[in-house]
Short mmCIF file of C-alpha atoms in Angstrom, two decimals:
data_model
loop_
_atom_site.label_atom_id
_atom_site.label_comp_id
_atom_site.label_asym_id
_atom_site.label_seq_id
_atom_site.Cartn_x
_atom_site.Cartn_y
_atom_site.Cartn_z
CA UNK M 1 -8.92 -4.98 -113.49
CA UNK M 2 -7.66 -1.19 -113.72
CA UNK M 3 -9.11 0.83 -110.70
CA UNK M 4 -11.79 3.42 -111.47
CA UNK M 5 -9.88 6.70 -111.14
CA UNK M 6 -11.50 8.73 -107.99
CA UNK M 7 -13.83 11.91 -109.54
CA UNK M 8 -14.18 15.21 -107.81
CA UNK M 9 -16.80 17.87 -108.61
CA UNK M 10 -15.89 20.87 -108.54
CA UNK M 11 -18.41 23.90 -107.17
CA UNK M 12 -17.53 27.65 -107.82
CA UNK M 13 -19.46 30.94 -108.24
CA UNK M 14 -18.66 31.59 -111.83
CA UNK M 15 -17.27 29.71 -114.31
CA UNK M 16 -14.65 30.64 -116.38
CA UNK M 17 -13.62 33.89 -114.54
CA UNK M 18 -10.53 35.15 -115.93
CA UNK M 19 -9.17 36.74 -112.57
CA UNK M 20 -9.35 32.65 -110.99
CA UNK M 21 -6.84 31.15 -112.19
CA UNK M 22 -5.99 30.00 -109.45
CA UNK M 23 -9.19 27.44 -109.24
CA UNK M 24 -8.77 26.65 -113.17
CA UNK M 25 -5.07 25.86 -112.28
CA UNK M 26 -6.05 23.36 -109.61
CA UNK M 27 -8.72 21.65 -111.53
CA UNK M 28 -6.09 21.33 -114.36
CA UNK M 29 -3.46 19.68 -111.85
CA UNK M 30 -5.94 17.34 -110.45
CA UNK M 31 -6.76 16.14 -113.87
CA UNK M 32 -3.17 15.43 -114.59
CA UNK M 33 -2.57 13.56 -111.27
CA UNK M 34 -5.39 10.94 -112.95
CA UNK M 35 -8.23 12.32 -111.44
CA UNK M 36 -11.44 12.89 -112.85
CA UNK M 37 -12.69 16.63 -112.78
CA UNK M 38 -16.41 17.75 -112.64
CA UNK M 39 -17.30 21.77 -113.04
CA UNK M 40 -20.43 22.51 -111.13
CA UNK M 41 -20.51 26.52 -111.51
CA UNK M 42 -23.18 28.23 -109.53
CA UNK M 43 -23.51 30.29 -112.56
CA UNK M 44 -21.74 30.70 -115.72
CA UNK M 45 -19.59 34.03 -116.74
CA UNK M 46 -20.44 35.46 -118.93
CA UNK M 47 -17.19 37.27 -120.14
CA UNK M 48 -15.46 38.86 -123.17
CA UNK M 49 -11.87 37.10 -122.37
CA UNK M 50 -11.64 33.13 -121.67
CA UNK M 51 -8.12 31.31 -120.65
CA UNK M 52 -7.65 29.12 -123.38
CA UNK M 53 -7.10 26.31 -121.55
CA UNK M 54 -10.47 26.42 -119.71
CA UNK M 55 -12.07 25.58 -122.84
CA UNK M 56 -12.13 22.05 -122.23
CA UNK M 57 -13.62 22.18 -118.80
CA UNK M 58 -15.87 24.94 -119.97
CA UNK M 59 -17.08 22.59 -122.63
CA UNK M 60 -18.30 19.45 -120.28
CA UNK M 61 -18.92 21.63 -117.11
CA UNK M 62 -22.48 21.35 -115.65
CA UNK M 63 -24.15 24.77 -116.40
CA UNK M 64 -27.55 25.21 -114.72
CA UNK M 65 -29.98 28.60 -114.91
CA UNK M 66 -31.32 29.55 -111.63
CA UNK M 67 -34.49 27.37 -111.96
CA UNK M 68 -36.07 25.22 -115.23
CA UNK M 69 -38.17 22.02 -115.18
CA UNK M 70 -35.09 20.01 -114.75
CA UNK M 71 -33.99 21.32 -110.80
CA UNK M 72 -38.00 21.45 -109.81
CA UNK M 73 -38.09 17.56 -110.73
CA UNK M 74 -34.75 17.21 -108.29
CA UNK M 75 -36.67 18.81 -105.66
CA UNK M 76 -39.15 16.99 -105.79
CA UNK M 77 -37.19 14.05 -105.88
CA UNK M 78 -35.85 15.01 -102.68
CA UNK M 79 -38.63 15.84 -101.05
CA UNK M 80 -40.37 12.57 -101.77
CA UNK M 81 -37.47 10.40 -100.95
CA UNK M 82 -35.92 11.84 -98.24
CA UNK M 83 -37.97 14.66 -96.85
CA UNK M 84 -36.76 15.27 -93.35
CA UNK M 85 -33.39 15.83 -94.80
CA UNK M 86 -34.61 18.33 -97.47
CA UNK M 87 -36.41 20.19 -95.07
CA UNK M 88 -33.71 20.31 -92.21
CA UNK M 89 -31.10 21.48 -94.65
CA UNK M 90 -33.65 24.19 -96.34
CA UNK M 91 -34.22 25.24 -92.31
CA UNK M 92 -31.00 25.03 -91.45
CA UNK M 93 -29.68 27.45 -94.45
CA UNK M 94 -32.74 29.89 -93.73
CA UNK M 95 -31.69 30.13 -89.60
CA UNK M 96 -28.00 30.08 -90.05
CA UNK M 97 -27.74 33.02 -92.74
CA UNK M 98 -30.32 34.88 -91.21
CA UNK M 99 -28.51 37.85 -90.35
CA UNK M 100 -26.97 38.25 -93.41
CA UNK M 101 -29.59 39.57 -96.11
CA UNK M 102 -26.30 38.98 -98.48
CA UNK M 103 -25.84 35.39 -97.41
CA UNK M 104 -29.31 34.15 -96.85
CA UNK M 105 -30.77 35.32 -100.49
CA UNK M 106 -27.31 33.99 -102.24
CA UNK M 107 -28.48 30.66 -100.39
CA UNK M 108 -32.15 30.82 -101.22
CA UNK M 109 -31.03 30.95 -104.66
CA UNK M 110 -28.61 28.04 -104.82
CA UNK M 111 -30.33 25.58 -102.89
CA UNK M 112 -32.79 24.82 -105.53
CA UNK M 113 -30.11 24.16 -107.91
CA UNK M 114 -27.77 22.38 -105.00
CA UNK M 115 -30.75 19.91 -105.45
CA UNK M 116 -30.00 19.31 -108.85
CA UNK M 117 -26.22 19.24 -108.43
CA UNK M 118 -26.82 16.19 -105.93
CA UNK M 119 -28.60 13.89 -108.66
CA UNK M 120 -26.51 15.00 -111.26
CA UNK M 121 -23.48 14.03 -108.80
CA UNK M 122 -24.97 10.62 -108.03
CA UNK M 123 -25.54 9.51 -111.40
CA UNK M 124 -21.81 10.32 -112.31
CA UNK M 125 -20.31 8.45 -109.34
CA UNK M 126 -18.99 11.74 -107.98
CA UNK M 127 -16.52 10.54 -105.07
CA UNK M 128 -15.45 14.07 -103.41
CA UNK M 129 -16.81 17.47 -103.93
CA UNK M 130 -14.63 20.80 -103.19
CA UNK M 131 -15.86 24.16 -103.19
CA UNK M 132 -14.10 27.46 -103.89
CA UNK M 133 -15.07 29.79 -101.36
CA UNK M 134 -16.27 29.65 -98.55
CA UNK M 135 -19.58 31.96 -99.02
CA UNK M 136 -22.29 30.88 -101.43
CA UNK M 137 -20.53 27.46 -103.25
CA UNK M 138 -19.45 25.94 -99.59
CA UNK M 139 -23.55 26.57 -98.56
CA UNK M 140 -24.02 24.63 -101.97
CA UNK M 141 -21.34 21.77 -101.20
CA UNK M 142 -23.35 21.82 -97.47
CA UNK M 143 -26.22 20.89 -99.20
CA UNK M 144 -25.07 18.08 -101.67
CA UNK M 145 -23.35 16.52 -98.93
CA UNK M 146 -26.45 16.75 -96.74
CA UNK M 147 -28.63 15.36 -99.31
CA UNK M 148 -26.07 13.01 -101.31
CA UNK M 149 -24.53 12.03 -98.44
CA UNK M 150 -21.27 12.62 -100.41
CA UNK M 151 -17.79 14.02 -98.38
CA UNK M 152 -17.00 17.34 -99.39
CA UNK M 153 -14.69 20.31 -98.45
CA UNK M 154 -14.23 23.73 -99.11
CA UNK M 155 -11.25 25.96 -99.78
CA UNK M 156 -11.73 29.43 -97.90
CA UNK M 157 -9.47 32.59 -99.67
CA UNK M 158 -10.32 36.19 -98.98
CA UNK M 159 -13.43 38.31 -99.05
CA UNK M 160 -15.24 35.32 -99.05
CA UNK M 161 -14.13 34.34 -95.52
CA UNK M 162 -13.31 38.41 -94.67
CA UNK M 163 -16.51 39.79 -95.27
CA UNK M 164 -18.79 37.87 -93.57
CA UNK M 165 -19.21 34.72 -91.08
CA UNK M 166 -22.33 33.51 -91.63
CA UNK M 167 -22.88 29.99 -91.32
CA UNK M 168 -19.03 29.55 -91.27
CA UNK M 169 -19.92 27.04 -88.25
CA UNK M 170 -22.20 24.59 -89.94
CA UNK M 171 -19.94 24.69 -92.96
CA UNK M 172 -16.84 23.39 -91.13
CA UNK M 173 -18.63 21.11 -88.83
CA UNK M 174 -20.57 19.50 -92.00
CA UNK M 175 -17.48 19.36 -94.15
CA UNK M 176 -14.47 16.54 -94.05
CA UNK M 177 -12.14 18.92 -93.85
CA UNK M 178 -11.88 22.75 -94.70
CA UNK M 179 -8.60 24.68 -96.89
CA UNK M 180 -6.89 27.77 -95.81
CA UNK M 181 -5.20 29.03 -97.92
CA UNK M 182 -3.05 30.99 -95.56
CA UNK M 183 -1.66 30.02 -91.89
CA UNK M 184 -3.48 33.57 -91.39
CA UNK M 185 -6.75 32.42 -92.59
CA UNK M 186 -6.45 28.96 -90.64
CA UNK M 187 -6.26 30.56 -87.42
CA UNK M 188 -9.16 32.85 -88.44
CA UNK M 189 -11.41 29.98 -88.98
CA UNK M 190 -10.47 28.42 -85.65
CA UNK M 191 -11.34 31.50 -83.61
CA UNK M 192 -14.32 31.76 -84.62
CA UNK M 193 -15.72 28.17 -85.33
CA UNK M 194 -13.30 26.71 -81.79
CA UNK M 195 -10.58 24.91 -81.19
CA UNK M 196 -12.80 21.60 -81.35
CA UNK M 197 -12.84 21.75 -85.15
CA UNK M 198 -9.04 23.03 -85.27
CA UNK M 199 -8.38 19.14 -86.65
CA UNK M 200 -10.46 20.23 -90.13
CA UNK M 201 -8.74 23.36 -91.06
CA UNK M 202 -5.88 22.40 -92.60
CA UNK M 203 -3.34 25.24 -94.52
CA UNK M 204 -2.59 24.75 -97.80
CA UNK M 205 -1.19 27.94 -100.28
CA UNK M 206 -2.18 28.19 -103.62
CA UNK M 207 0.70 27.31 -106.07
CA UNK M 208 1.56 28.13 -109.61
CA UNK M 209 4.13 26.44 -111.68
CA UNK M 210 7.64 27.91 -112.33
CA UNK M 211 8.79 26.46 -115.33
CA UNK M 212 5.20 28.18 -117.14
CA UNK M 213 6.80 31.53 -116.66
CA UNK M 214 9.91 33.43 -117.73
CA UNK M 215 12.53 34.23 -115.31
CA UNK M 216 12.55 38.04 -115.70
CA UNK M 217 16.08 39.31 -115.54
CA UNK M 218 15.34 42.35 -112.77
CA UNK M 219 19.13 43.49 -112.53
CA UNK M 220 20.42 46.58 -114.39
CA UNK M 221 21.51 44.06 -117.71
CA UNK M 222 18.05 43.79 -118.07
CA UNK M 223 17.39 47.72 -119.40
CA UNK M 224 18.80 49.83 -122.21
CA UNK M 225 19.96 53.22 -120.82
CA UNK M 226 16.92 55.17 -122.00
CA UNK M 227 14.16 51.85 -120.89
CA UNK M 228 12.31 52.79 -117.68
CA UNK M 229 12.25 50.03 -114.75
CA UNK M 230 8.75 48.89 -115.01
CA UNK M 231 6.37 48.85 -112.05
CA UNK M 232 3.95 45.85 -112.38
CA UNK M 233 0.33 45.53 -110.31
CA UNK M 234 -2.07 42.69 -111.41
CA UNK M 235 -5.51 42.47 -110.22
CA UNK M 236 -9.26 43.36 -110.46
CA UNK M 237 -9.51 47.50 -110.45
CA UNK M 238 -10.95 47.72 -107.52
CA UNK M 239 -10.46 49.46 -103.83
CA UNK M 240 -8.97 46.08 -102.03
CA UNK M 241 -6.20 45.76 -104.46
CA UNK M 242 -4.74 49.53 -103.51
CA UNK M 243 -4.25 50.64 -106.54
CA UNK M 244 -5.08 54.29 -105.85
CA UNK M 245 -2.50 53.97 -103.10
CA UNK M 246 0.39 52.57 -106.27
CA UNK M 247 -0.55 55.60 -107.91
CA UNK M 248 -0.54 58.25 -105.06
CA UNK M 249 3.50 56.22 -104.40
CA UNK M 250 4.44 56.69 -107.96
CA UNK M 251 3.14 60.47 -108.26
CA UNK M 252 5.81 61.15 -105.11
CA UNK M 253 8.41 58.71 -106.79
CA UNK M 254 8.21 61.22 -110.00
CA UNK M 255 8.43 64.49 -107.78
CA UNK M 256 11.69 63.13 -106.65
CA UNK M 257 12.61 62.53 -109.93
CA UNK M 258 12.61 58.76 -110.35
CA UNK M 259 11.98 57.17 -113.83
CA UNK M 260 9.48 54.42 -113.79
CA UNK M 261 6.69 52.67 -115.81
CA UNK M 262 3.61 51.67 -113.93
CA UNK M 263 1.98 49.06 -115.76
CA UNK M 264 -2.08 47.90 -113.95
CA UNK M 265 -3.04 44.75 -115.27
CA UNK M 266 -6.85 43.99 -114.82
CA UNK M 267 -10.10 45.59 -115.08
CA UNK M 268 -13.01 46.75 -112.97
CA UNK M 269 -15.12 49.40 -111.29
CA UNK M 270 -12.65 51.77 -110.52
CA UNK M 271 -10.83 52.18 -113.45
CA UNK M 272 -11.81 55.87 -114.48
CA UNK M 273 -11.20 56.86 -111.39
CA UNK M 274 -7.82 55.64 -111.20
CA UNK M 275 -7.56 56.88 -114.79
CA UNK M 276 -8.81 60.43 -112.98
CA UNK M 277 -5.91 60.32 -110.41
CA UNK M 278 -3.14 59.23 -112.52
CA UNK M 279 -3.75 62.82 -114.59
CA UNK M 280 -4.28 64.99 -111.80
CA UNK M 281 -1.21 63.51 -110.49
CA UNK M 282 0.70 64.18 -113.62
CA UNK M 283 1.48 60.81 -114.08
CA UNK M 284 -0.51 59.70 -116.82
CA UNK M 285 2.46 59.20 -119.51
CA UNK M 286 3.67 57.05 -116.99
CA UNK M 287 0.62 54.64 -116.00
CA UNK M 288 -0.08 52.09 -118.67
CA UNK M 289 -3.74 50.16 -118.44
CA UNK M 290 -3.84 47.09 -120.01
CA UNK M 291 -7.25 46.16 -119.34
CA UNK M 292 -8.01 42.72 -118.80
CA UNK M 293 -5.86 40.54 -121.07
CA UNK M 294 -4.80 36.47 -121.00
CA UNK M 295 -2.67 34.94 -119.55
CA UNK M 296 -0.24 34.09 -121.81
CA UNK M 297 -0.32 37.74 -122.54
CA UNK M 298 -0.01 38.69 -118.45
CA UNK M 299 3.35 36.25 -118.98
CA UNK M 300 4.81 38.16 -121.62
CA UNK M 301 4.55 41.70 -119.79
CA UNK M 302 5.51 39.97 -116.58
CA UNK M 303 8.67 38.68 -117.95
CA UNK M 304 9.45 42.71 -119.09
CA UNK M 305 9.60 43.64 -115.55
CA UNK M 306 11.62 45.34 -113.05
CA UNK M 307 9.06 45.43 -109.82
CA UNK M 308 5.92 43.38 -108.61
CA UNK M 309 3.64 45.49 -106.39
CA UNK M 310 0.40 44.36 -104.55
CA UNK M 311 -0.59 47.63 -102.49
CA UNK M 312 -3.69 45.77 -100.86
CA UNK M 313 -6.26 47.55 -98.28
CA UNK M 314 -8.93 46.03 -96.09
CA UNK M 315 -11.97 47.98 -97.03
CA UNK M 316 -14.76 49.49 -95.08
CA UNK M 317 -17.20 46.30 -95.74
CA UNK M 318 -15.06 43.82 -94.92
CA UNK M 319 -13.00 43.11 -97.97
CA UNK M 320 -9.54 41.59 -97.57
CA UNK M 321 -7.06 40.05 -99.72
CA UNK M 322 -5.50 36.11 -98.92
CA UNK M 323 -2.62 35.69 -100.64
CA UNK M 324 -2.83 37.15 -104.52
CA UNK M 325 -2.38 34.77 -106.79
CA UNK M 326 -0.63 37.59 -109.29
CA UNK M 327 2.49 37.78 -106.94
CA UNK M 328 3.23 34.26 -106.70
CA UNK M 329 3.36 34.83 -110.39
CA UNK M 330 5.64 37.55 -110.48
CA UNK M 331 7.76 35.54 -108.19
CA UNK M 332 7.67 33.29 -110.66
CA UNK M 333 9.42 35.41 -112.74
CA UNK M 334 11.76 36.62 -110.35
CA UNK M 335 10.44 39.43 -109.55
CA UNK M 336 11.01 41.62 -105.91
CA UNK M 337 7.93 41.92 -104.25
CA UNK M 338 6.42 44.87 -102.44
CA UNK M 339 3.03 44.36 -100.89
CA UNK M 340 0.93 45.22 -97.69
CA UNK M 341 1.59 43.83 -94.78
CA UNK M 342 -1.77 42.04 -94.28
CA UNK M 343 -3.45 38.51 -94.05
CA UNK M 344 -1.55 36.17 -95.24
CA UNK M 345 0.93 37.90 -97.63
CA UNK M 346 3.93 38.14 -95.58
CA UNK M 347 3.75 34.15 -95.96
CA UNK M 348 4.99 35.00 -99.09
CA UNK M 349 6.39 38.48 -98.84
CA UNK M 350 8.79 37.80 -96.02
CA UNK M 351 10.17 41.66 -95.43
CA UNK M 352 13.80 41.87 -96.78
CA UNK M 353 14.19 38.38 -97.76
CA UNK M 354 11.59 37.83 -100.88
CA UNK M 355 10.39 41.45 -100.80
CA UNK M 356 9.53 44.46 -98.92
CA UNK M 357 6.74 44.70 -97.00
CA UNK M 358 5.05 48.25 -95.92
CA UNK M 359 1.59 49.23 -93.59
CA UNK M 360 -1.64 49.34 -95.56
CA UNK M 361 -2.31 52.81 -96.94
CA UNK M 362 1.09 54.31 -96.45
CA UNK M 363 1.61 55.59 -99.78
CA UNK M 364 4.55 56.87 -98.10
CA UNK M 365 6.15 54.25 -97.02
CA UNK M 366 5.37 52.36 -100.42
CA UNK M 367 7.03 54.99 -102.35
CA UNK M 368 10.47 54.34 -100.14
CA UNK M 369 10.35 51.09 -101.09
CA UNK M 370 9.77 51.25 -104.68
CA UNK M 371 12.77 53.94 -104.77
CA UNK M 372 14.70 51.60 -103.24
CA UNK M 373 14.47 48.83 -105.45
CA UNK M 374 14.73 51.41 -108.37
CA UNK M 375 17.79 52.52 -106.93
CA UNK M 376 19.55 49.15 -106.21
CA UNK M 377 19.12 46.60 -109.37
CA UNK M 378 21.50 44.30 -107.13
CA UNK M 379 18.73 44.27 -104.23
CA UNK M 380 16.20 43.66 -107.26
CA UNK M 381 17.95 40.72 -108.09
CA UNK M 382 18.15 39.38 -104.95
CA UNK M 383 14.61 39.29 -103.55
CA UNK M 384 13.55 38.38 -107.33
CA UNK M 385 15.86 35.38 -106.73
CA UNK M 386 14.75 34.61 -103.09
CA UNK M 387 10.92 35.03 -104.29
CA UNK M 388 11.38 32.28 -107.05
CA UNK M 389 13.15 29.59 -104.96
CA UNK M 390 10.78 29.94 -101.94
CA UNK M 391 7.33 28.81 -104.90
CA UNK M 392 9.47 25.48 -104.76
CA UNK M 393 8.85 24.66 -101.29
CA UNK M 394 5.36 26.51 -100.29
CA UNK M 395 3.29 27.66 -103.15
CA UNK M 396 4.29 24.97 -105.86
CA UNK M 397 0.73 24.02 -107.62
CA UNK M 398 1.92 20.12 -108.22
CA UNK M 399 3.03 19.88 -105.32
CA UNK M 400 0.18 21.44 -103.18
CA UNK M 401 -2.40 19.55 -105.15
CA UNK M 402 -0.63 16.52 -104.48
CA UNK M 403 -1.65 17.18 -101.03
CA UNK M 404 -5.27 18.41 -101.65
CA UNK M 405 -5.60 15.35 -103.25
CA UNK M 406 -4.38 12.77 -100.48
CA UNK M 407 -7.08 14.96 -98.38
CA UNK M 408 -9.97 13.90 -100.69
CA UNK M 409 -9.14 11.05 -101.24
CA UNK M 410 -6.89 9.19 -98.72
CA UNK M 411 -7.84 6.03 -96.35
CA UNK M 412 -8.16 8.26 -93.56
CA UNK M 413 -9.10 11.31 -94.99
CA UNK M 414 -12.26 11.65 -92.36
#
């Protein structure tokens, strides 16, 4: 008799977000490791651009609106059939999130649907469920577990854990075991949940595969005499990834004459302004914005480049990168990497042996390091090199699901 293979569901904000690859990679490597994926988005994205191989999971995943006849009859069912549980879990949502206006109405409005999510998980024989992030989808995981009684976990990453606290207790004390994706993030968790539930955080990096990317040559072979290095930054336009800090670098890296291309992959709020800057800083001819484009596309303009750069900045409400996703990539490629010297990125960046690491806002300091590798195509290759052979011990995706997936479902996993 051939064994039923074990089935995880899957719980994430939005589903399928082009900027999280990272969770759309992981689902993909569980399914090839034989197990059976579930997608259980709190709500469904509704975006221009789609990774073309979400479509499958975007096709079967569990799509819910906020409330229909469907999720009142699962509360209800619930309630009937095991009311102390529903209303201890509704209580305990309402008094741990509290003090959070952010937290407790992004809870109010999932629980009704975490309802649903629990008989839809039964009836499908779900046997683990993980949640990305440790803010709204963990409170939903929280509730399917309470009311399922199914094991679950959550993986915590960066604003979501940065930002706000709320209910980050109850979480990790409910769950079977919790992810950080950083050693940064893991120690984080434990000072503020105590070193009694230090056993359940467990680090584990994102990964990304190596042999989907191509190996950028970054040494001086790699340009014609009249091609500018190119300057590569991938993320969301928006204050946490620094980009106003790339550009304020590359405006002093052209007053001291240095040729460059800067090339900002991604889209968001602050895009005009950033736009804005790069002209007042006469740099515009030298600043391309590509918008938000595919992947396979964000491969082939990776694989052009000279220089990774990840500039990221705490902000003033709380924001904070974990480890972006977009410079394992470029290490993928080979790239040298020069990034802040925050959270968990120097688990990655390690300063003058993968990359170069400078202080958060030192625009200064960023632009020294840029000239540097500008200067020295032998110093390029190196850290490029370094970069790509340290993804095959600590941030290789196969690998690091592997392990996610002895967590969920090993003998011992609890």
């Amino acid at each position: 008799m051939t064994a039923k293979a074990p089935r995880v569901a899957y719980i994430m904000s939005r589903f399928p977000k082009l900027t999280e690859t990272f969770v759309l990679d992981e689902m993909l490597a569980m399914q090839s490791q034989g197990v059976t994926v579930e997608v259980f988005p709190l709500w469904r994205e509704s975006a221009r651009l789609m990774h073309a191989d979400a479509s499958a999971l975007v096709s079967r995943a569990h799509f819910l609106p906020t409330l229909n006849s469907t999720i009142l009859a699962a509360n209800l069912f619930w309630l009937r059939s095991r009311p102390r549980i529903y209303l201890s879990t509704l209580f305990v949502l309402v008094r741990a999130n509290r003090r959070s206006l952010r937290f407790l109405l992004g809870a109010l409005a999932v629980f009704p649907k975490a309802c649903c999510f629990a008989r839809k998980m039964q009836a499908l024989e779900v046997d683990h469920v993980h949640a990305h992030f440790a803010s709204h989808p963990a409170a939903a995981a929280y509730v399917i577990g309470k009311l399922a009684e199914l094991p679950w976990s959550f993986t915590a990453h960066g604003s979501d854990l940065h930002r706000e606290q709320a209910m980050l207790s109850e979480k990790v004390e409910a769950s079977n075991f919790v992810v950080a994706i950083s050693e940064y993030n893991r120690r984080f968790i434990v000072e503020r949940v105590g070193t009694g539930f230090e056993h359940k955080v467990r680090k584990l990096h994102c990964g990304v595969e190596r042999n989907r990317f191509t190996h950028a040559e970054t040494g001086a072979s790699r340009l014609s005499t009249n091609e500018a290095p190119g300057i590569v930054c991938i993320g969301t336009l928006h204050a946490v990834k620094g980009q106003r800090f790339l550009l304020l670098a590359c405006g002093r890296l052209r007053s001291l004459g240095h040729r460059f291309r800067c090339h900002l992959i991604g889209d968001g709020e602050d895009r005009q302004a950033l736009e804005s800057l790069a002209v007042e800083l006469g740099i515009a001819d030298d600043v391309v914005f590509h918008g938000a484009i595919e992947r396979e596309r964000v491969r082939e303009v990776l694989s052009s480049m000279q220089i990774a750069a990840a500039p990221s900045v705490p902000t003033a409400d709380g924001r904070r990168e974990g480890i972006p996703v977009a410079l394992m990539e470029a290490a993928a490629c080979g790239l040298p990497l020069v990034a802040s010297r925050i959270s968990g990125i120097p688990e990655l960046v390690r300063n003058e042996e993968t990359g170069l690491l400078v202080d958060a806002f030192d625009d200064g300091a960023l632009a020294e390091a840029l000239a540097r590798l500008l200067d020295q195509p032998q110093e390029r290759q190196r850290l490029g090199d370094a970069a790509r052979e340290l993804l095959a011990t600590s941030f290789d995706l196969q690998r690091n699901v592997a392990s996610l997936r002895s967590m969920m479902f090993a003998p011992d996993r609890a």
